[in-house]
Amino acid sequence: MLVSQDRSMAPLDADLCWQAVVGRDAGQDGAFLYGVLTTGVFCRPSCGARTPKRENVRFYRTAGEAERDGLRACLRCKPLETAGMRARMLALVRYIEQNAGESLTLVHLGRQAGMSPAHLQRTFKAVVGVSPKQYLDNCRLRGFKASLREGEGDVTGAIFDAGFGSLSRLYEKVDTQLGMTPMEYRAGGRGLEITYAVSRTALGLLLLGATDRGLCFLQFGDEESELVEKLRAEYPGAALRAMPEPPPESFSAWMAALNRHLEGQAPDLRLPVHVRGTAFQMKVWRYLQSIPAGAVESYQEVAQGIGQPTAARAVARACASNVVALAIPCHRVIRGSGELGGYRWGLDRKRVLLDQERTQAAASAIT
Ligand SMILES: [Zn+2]
């Protein structure tokens, strides 16, 4: 046996793990996972993807550890999907959906799944992408929206029917609701309809993609076809369509806000964002939205800000995997040394954006 199959806490032997990765050794699937820091993805040893460079690889015993490092499951080898566990978690997902109006505890859910609360918490998160509590909140939020759509008109009633218990608890959830539901996330956007348009800006071509709930893609590029390919790669399961003429009202409003922002007339860009990400990425992205225009923070400061002071490198990777430029202002995070660090859309653009924001902030402080 190459790598120990037991789940003891003994550290993984990195050399043996690496041999298994190079050899795509299916016999080691389940014994460990490897993460590729440059792509932000983690894989089973047997994954058919191109063998990464050794220096970019890290080894993990569990998917949970890889996710805590800001990595996400490879779409090719699907490392989270051990058949039995996945079936149990999906059954639990259905149970939560059907009983979202009840008061559900982790102990209760654990009993349903035949697992201890702590084991359930970890497994659910590894398979579904969020904790049972977050999933439950999502269901309640959807239930709330649905009962409003059905035209009851009774907001208070809908809040209680959805299991929120109070108005303030609902708004807490709405405010922090940045992400797609876990199922949307796992399905690569399947079932979503994404409308997109490309416009010419001072910083180059900008492709804006949106679902009916908000922006899901906002990226700079040089060629329209290349930008559309990137959109497709990010949401392989979604139906894409070019913006109809005239564009829907919400879309025109978002575009106008963006243009004002890029022309320097509206420093704070507050657009609804509808993106997919791991729980860790979501946390980082939400935090970035709290950094005001004109300010910058280091990766380390962001890590401290989200209460995970040792996660500066994972923060940098979460910044690099942001798919909505500007609306999640990852350009406001730089190196502790004051160097600009990286930017997915090129350092020149980062420099222009920061200079522009600094100048505006200084000007508005004076007047
Ligand atoms: Zn893989």
Coordinates of C-alpha atoms and ligand atoms in Angstrom, one line a residue:
M1 CA 0.0 0.0 0.0
L2 CA 1.4 3.3 -1.1
V3 CA -0.3 5.8 1.2
S4 CA -1.9 4.9 4.5
Q5 CA -5.6 4.3 4.1
D6 CA -6.4 4.8 7.7
R7 CA -7.9 8.1 8.7
S8 CA -5.6 8.6 11.7
M9 CA -4.1 12.0 12.3
A10 CA -0.7 10.9 11.1
P11 CA 0.6 13.4 8.6
L12 CA 0.4 12.6 4.9
D13 CA 3.7 11.6 3.3
A14 CA 4.0 14.3 0.6
D15 CA 6.5 12.3 -1.5
L16 CA 4.3 9.2 -1.6
C17 CA 1.3 11.3 -2.3
W18 CA 3.1 13.1 -5.2
Q19 CA 4.1 9.7 -6.7
A20 CA 0.4 8.7 -6.6
V21 CA -0.6 12.0 -8.3
V22 CA 2.0 11.6 -11.1
G23 CA 1.0 8.0 -11.6
R24 CA -2.8 8.8 -11.4
D25 CA -3.1 6.0 -9.0
A26 CA -6.8 5.2 -8.6
G27 CA -5.9 2.8 -5.8
Q28 CA -5.2 5.9 -3.7
D29 CA -8.6 7.6 -4.3
G30 CA -10.1 8.1 -0.9
A31 CA -6.7 8.1 0.9
F32 CA -6.0 11.8 0.2
L33 CA -6.8 14.7 -2.1
Y34 CA -4.5 17.2 -3.7
G35 CA -5.1 20.8 -4.2
V36 CA -3.6 22.9 -7.1
L37 CA -3.0 26.4 -5.7
T38 CA -2.7 28.0 -9.2
T39 CA -6.1 26.8 -10.4
G40 CA -7.9 26.8 -6.9
V41 CA -9.1 23.3 -7.5
F42 CA -8.7 20.0 -5.5
C43 CA -8.7 16.5 -7.0
R44 CA -8.6 12.8 -6.4
P45 CA -5.2 11.2 -7.0
S46 CA -6.5 9.6 -10.2
C47 CA -7.8 12.8 -11.8
G48 CA -7.3 12.9 -15.6
A49 CA -6.4 16.6 -15.5
R50 CA -2.9 17.7 -16.6
T51 CA -0.3 16.9 -13.9
P52 CA 0.4 20.2 -12.1
K53 CA 3.8 21.5 -11.1
R54 CA 4.9 20.0 -7.8
E55 CA 5.5 23.4 -6.2
N56 CA 1.8 24.4 -6.7
V57 CA 0.4 21.2 -5.1
R58 CA -0.7 20.7 -1.5
F59 CA -2.1 17.4 0.0
Y60 CA -5.2 17.1 2.2
R61 CA -6.7 14.3 4.1
T62 CA -10.3 15.6 3.6
A63 CA -12.3 17.8 1.3
G64 CA -13.1 20.0 4.3
E65 CA -9.4 20.8 4.8
A66 CA -9.0 21.7 1.1
E67 CA -12.1 23.9 1.2
R68 CA -10.9 25.7 4.3
D69 CA -7.8 26.6 2.1
G70 CA -10.2 28.2 -0.3
L71 CA -10.1 25.5 -2.9
R72 CA -13.1 24.0 -4.7
A73 CA -13.8 20.6 -6.0
C74 CA -12.6 19.7 -9.4
L75 CA -15.5 19.4 -11.9
R76 CA -13.7 16.6 -13.7
C77 CA -12.9 14.0 -11.0
K78 CA -15.6 15.3 -8.6
P79 CA -13.7 14.4 -5.4
L80 CA -16.7 15.1 -3.1
E81 CA -18.9 12.4 -4.6
T82 CA -18.4 9.1 -2.9
A83 CA -21.6 7.5 -3.9
G84 CA -23.1 6.4 -0.6
M85 CA -22.3 9.6 1.3
R86 CA -23.6 11.7 -1.5
A87 CA -26.9 9.9 -1.6
R88 CA -27.3 10.3 2.1
M89 CA -26.6 14.0 2.0
L90 CA -28.9 14.5 -1.0
A91 CA -31.7 12.7 0.9
L92 CA -31.1 15.1 3.8
V93 CA -31.1 18.1 1.5
R94 CA -34.6 17.0 0.4
Y95 CA -35.7 16.5 4.0
I96 CA -34.5 20.0 4.9
E97 CA -36.3 21.5 1.9
Q98 CA -39.6 19.7 2.9
N99 CA -39.3 20.7 6.6
A100 CA -37.7 24.2 6.3
G101 CA -40.7 25.7 8.2
E102 CA -40.0 23.5 11.3
S103 CA -37.4 24.3 13.8
L104 CA -34.6 21.9 12.8
T105 CA -31.5 21.3 14.9
L106 CA -28.3 19.7 14.0
V107 CA -29.1 16.9 16.5
H108 CA -32.4 16.3 14.8
L109 CA -30.8 16.3 11.3
G110 CA -28.0 14.0 12.6
R111 CA -30.7 11.5 13.8
Q112 CA -32.3 11.6 10.3
A113 CA -29.0 10.8 8.7
G114 CA -27.8 8.4 11.3
M115 CA -24.7 10.4 12.2
S116 CA -23.4 12.5 15.0
P117 CA -24.0 16.2 14.7
A118 CA -20.3 17.0 14.3
H119 CA -19.8 14.3 11.6
L120 CA -23.0 15.5 9.8
Q121 CA -21.8 19.1 9.9
R122 CA -18.5 18.2 8.2
T123 CA -19.9 15.7 5.7
F124 CA -22.8 17.9 4.7
K125 CA -20.5 20.8 4.1
A126 CA -18.1 18.7 2.1
V127 CA -20.8 17.3 -0.2
V128 CA -23.2 20.2 -0.4
G129 CA -20.8 23.1 -0.1
V130 CA -22.4 24.9 2.8
S131 CA -23.4 23.9 6.4
P132 CA -26.9 22.5 7.1
K133 CA -27.8 25.7 8.8
Q134 CA -26.8 27.8 5.8
Y135 CA -28.8 25.4 3.6
L136 CA -31.8 25.7 5.8
D137 CA -31.6 29.5 5.7
N138 CA -31.4 29.4 1.9
C139 CA -34.6 27.2 1.8
R140 CA -36.4 29.6 4.1
L141 CA -35.4 32.5 2.0
R142 CA -36.6 30.8 -1.1
G143 CA -39.9 29.8 0.6
F144 CA -40.3 33.4 1.7
K145 CA -39.8 34.7 -1.8
A146 CA -42.2 32.1 -3.2
S147 CA -45.0 32.8 -0.8
L148 CA -44.6 36.5 -1.7
R149 CA -44.7 35.7 -5.4
E150 CA -47.9 33.7 -4.9
G151 CA -49.4 37.1 -4.1
E152 CA -50.5 36.6 -0.5
G153 CA -49.2 40.2 0.1
D154 CA -48.8 39.4 3.8
V155 CA -45.1 39.9 4.4
T156 CA -45.3 39.2 8.1
G157 CA -47.2 36.0 7.5
A158 CA -44.7 34.9 4.9
I159 CA -41.8 35.5 7.2
F160 CA -43.2 33.2 9.9
D161 CA -44.4 30.6 7.4
A162 CA -40.9 30.4 6.0
G163 CA -39.6 29.6 9.5
F164 CA -37.6 32.8 10.2
G165 CA -39.4 33.7 13.4
S166 CA -38.7 37.5 13.1
L167 CA -38.3 40.3 10.7
S168 CA -34.8 41.1 11.8
R169 CA -33.6 37.6 11.3
L170 CA -34.9 37.6 7.8
Y171 CA -33.2 40.8 6.9
E172 CA -30.0 39.5 8.4
K173 CA -30.2 36.7 5.8
V174 CA -31.2 38.9 2.9
D175 CA -28.3 41.3 3.5
T176 CA -25.7 38.6 3.5
Q177 CA -27.3 36.6 0.7
L178 CA -24.6 36.9 -1.9
G179 CA -24.5 33.5 -3.3
M180 CA -26.3 31.1 -5.6
T181 CA -27.9 28.2 -3.7
P182 CA -25.6 25.2 -3.2
M183 CA -27.4 23.2 -5.8
E184 CA -27.0 25.9 -8.4
Y185 CA -23.4 26.1 -7.4
R186 CA -22.7 22.4 -7.7
A187 CA -24.5 22.2 -11.0
G188 CA -22.3 24.7 -12.7
G189 CA -25.2 27.0 -13.1
R190 CA -27.5 24.4 -14.6
G191 CA -31.1 25.8 -14.9
L192 CA -29.9 29.3 -14.7
E193 CA -30.4 31.7 -17.6
I194 CA -27.6 34.2 -18.0
T195 CA -28.0 37.2 -20.2
Y196 CA -24.9 39.0 -21.3
A197 CA -23.7 42.1 -23.1
V198 CA -20.3 43.4 -24.0
S199 CA -19.5 47.1 -23.8
R200 CA -16.5 49.2 -24.5
T201 CA -15.1 51.0 -21.4
A202 CA -12.1 53.1 -20.6
L203 CA -10.4 50.0 -19.3
G204 CA -11.2 47.8 -22.4
L205 CA -14.0 45.5 -23.3
L206 CA -16.3 44.6 -20.4
L207 CA -18.6 41.6 -20.4
L208 CA -21.5 41.8 -18.0
G209 CA -23.5 38.6 -17.4
A210 CA -26.5 38.6 -15.1
T211 CA -29.2 36.2 -13.9
D212 CA -32.6 37.6 -12.9
R213 CA -31.1 38.0 -9.4
G214 CA -28.0 40.0 -10.1
L215 CA -24.6 40.1 -11.7
C216 CA -22.9 36.8 -12.0
F217 CA -20.0 37.8 -14.3
L218 CA -18.2 41.1 -14.9
Q219 CA -14.9 40.8 -16.6
F220 CA -12.5 42.8 -18.7
G221 CA -10.9 41.4 -21.8
D222 CA -9.6 42.3 -25.3
E223 CA -11.8 40.1 -27.5
E224 CA -15.5 39.6 -27.3
S225 CA -15.3 35.9 -28.3
E226 CA -12.7 35.2 -25.6
L227 CA -14.9 36.8 -23.0
V228 CA -17.9 34.8 -24.0
E229 CA -15.8 31.6 -23.8
K230 CA -14.8 32.6 -20.2
L231 CA -18.4 33.1 -19.3
R232 CA -19.3 29.6 -20.7
A233 CA -16.4 28.0 -18.8
E234 CA -17.5 29.6 -15.5
Y235 CA -21.1 28.4 -16.0
P236 CA -21.0 25.3 -18.2
G237 CA -24.6 24.3 -17.2
A238 CA -26.3 27.6 -17.7
A239 CA -28.2 28.8 -20.8
L240 CA -26.5 31.9 -22.2
R241 CA -28.2 34.4 -24.3
A242 CA -27.1 37.8 -25.7
M243 CA -28.9 40.8 -24.4
P244 CA -32.1 41.5 -26.4
E245 CA -32.7 45.0 -27.7
P246 CA -33.9 47.0 -25.9
P247 CA -32.4 45.5 -22.8
P248 CA -34.6 44.8 -19.7
E249 CA -34.9 47.8 -17.4
S250 CA -32.8 46.3 -14.5
F251 CA -30.0 45.6 -16.9
S252 CA -30.0 49.1 -18.3
A253 CA -29.9 50.5 -14.8
W254 CA -26.9 48.2 -13.8
M255 CA -25.0 49.2 -17.0
A256 CA -25.7 52.9 -16.4
A257 CA -24.4 52.6 -12.8
L258 CA -21.3 50.8 -14.0
N259 CA -20.5 53.5 -16.6
R260 CA -21.0 56.2 -14.0
H261 CA -18.7 54.3 -11.7
L262 CA -16.0 53.9 -14.4
E263 CA -16.2 57.5 -15.2
G264 CA -15.6 58.3 -11.6
Q265 CA -19.0 59.8 -10.8
A266 CA -20.2 57.1 -8.4
P267 CA -17.4 55.8 -6.2
D268 CA -19.6 53.2 -4.4
L269 CA -20.9 50.6 -6.8
R270 CA -23.8 48.8 -5.1
L271 CA -25.1 46.2 -7.6
P272 CA -26.8 43.0 -6.7
V273 CA -24.4 40.1 -7.1
H274 CA -25.3 36.5 -7.8
V275 CA -22.2 34.4 -7.8
R276 CA -21.1 30.9 -6.8
G277 CA -18.3 30.2 -4.4
T278 CA -17.3 28.1 -1.4
A279 CA -18.3 29.3 2.0
F280 CA -14.8 30.7 2.5
Q281 CA -14.8 32.6 -0.8
M282 CA -18.2 34.0 0.0
K283 CA -16.9 35.3 3.3
V284 CA -13.9 36.9 1.7
W285 CA -16.0 38.5 -1.1
R286 CA -18.6 39.9 1.3
Y287 CA -15.8 41.4 3.3
L288 CA -14.3 43.0 0.2
Q289 CA -17.6 44.7 -0.4
S290 CA -17.1 46.5 2.9
I291 CA -13.8 48.1 1.8
P292 CA -14.7 51.7 0.7
A293 CA -13.5 53.2 -2.5
G294 CA -10.2 55.0 -1.9
A295 CA -9.1 52.6 0.7
V296 CA -6.9 49.5 0.3
E297 CA -6.2 46.6 2.6
S298 CA -3.5 43.9 2.6
Y299 CA -4.3 40.2 2.1
Q300 CA -3.2 39.8 5.8
E301 CA -5.6 42.5 6.9
V302 CA -8.5 40.9 5.1
A303 CA -7.6 37.6 6.7
Q304 CA -7.7 39.2 10.1
G305 CA -10.9 41.0 9.2
I306 CA -12.7 37.8 8.5
G307 CA -11.4 36.3 11.7
Q308 CA -8.9 33.9 10.1
P309 CA -5.6 35.6 10.6
T310 CA -3.6 32.7 9.2
A311 CA -5.5 32.5 5.9
A312 CA -3.8 35.3 4.0
R313 CA -2.8 33.1 1.1
A314 CA -6.3 31.6 0.8
V315 CA -7.6 35.2 0.8
A316 CA -5.3 36.0 -2.1
R317 CA -6.7 33.0 -4.0
A318 CA -10.3 34.0 -3.2
C319 CA -9.5 37.5 -4.6
A320 CA -8.0 35.9 -7.7
S321 CA -11.1 33.7 -8.3
N322 CA -13.5 36.6 -8.1
V323 CA -15.7 36.6 -11.3
V324 CA -17.4 40.0 -10.8
A325 CA -14.8 42.8 -11.1
L326 CA -15.7 46.1 -9.4
A327 CA -18.9 44.8 -7.8
I328 CA -16.7 42.7 -5.6
P329 CA -13.8 45.1 -5.4
C330 CA -10.9 42.7 -5.2
H331 CA -8.7 45.4 -6.7
R332 CA -8.7 47.1 -3.2
V333 CA -6.5 44.3 -1.8
I334 CA -2.8 44.7 -2.1
R335 CA 0.4 43.2 -0.6
G336 CA 1.4 44.1 2.9
S337 CA 4.6 45.6 1.4
G338 CA 2.5 48.1 -0.5
E339 CA 3.1 46.4 -3.8
L340 CA 0.0 45.9 -5.9
G341 CA 0.0 42.1 -5.8
G342 CA -1.9 40.4 -8.5
Y343 CA -5.0 41.2 -10.5
R344 CA -7.0 38.8 -12.6
W345 CA -7.5 41.5 -15.2
G346 CA -4.0 42.8 -15.3
L347 CA -2.0 45.1 -13.0
D348 CA -2.4 48.1 -15.3
R349 CA -6.2 48.0 -14.8
K350 CA -5.7 47.6 -11.0
R351 CA -3.4 50.6 -10.9
V352 CA -5.8 52.8 -12.9
L353 CA -8.8 51.8 -10.7
L354 CA -6.9 52.5 -7.4
D355 CA -5.4 55.8 -8.6
Q356 CA -8.9 56.9 -9.8
E357 CA -10.5 55.9 -6.5
R358 CA -7.8 57.6 -4.4
T359 CA -8.1 60.8 -6.3
Q360 CA -11.9 60.9 -6.0
A361 CA -11.8 60.0 -2.3
A362 CA -9.3 62.9 -1.7
A363 CA -11.4 65.3 -3.7
S364 CA -14.6 64.5 -1.8
A365 CA -12.8 64.7 1.5
I366 CA -11.9 68.3 0.7
T367 CA -15.3 69.6 -0.5
Ligands
ZN1 ZN -9.7 16.6 -10.8

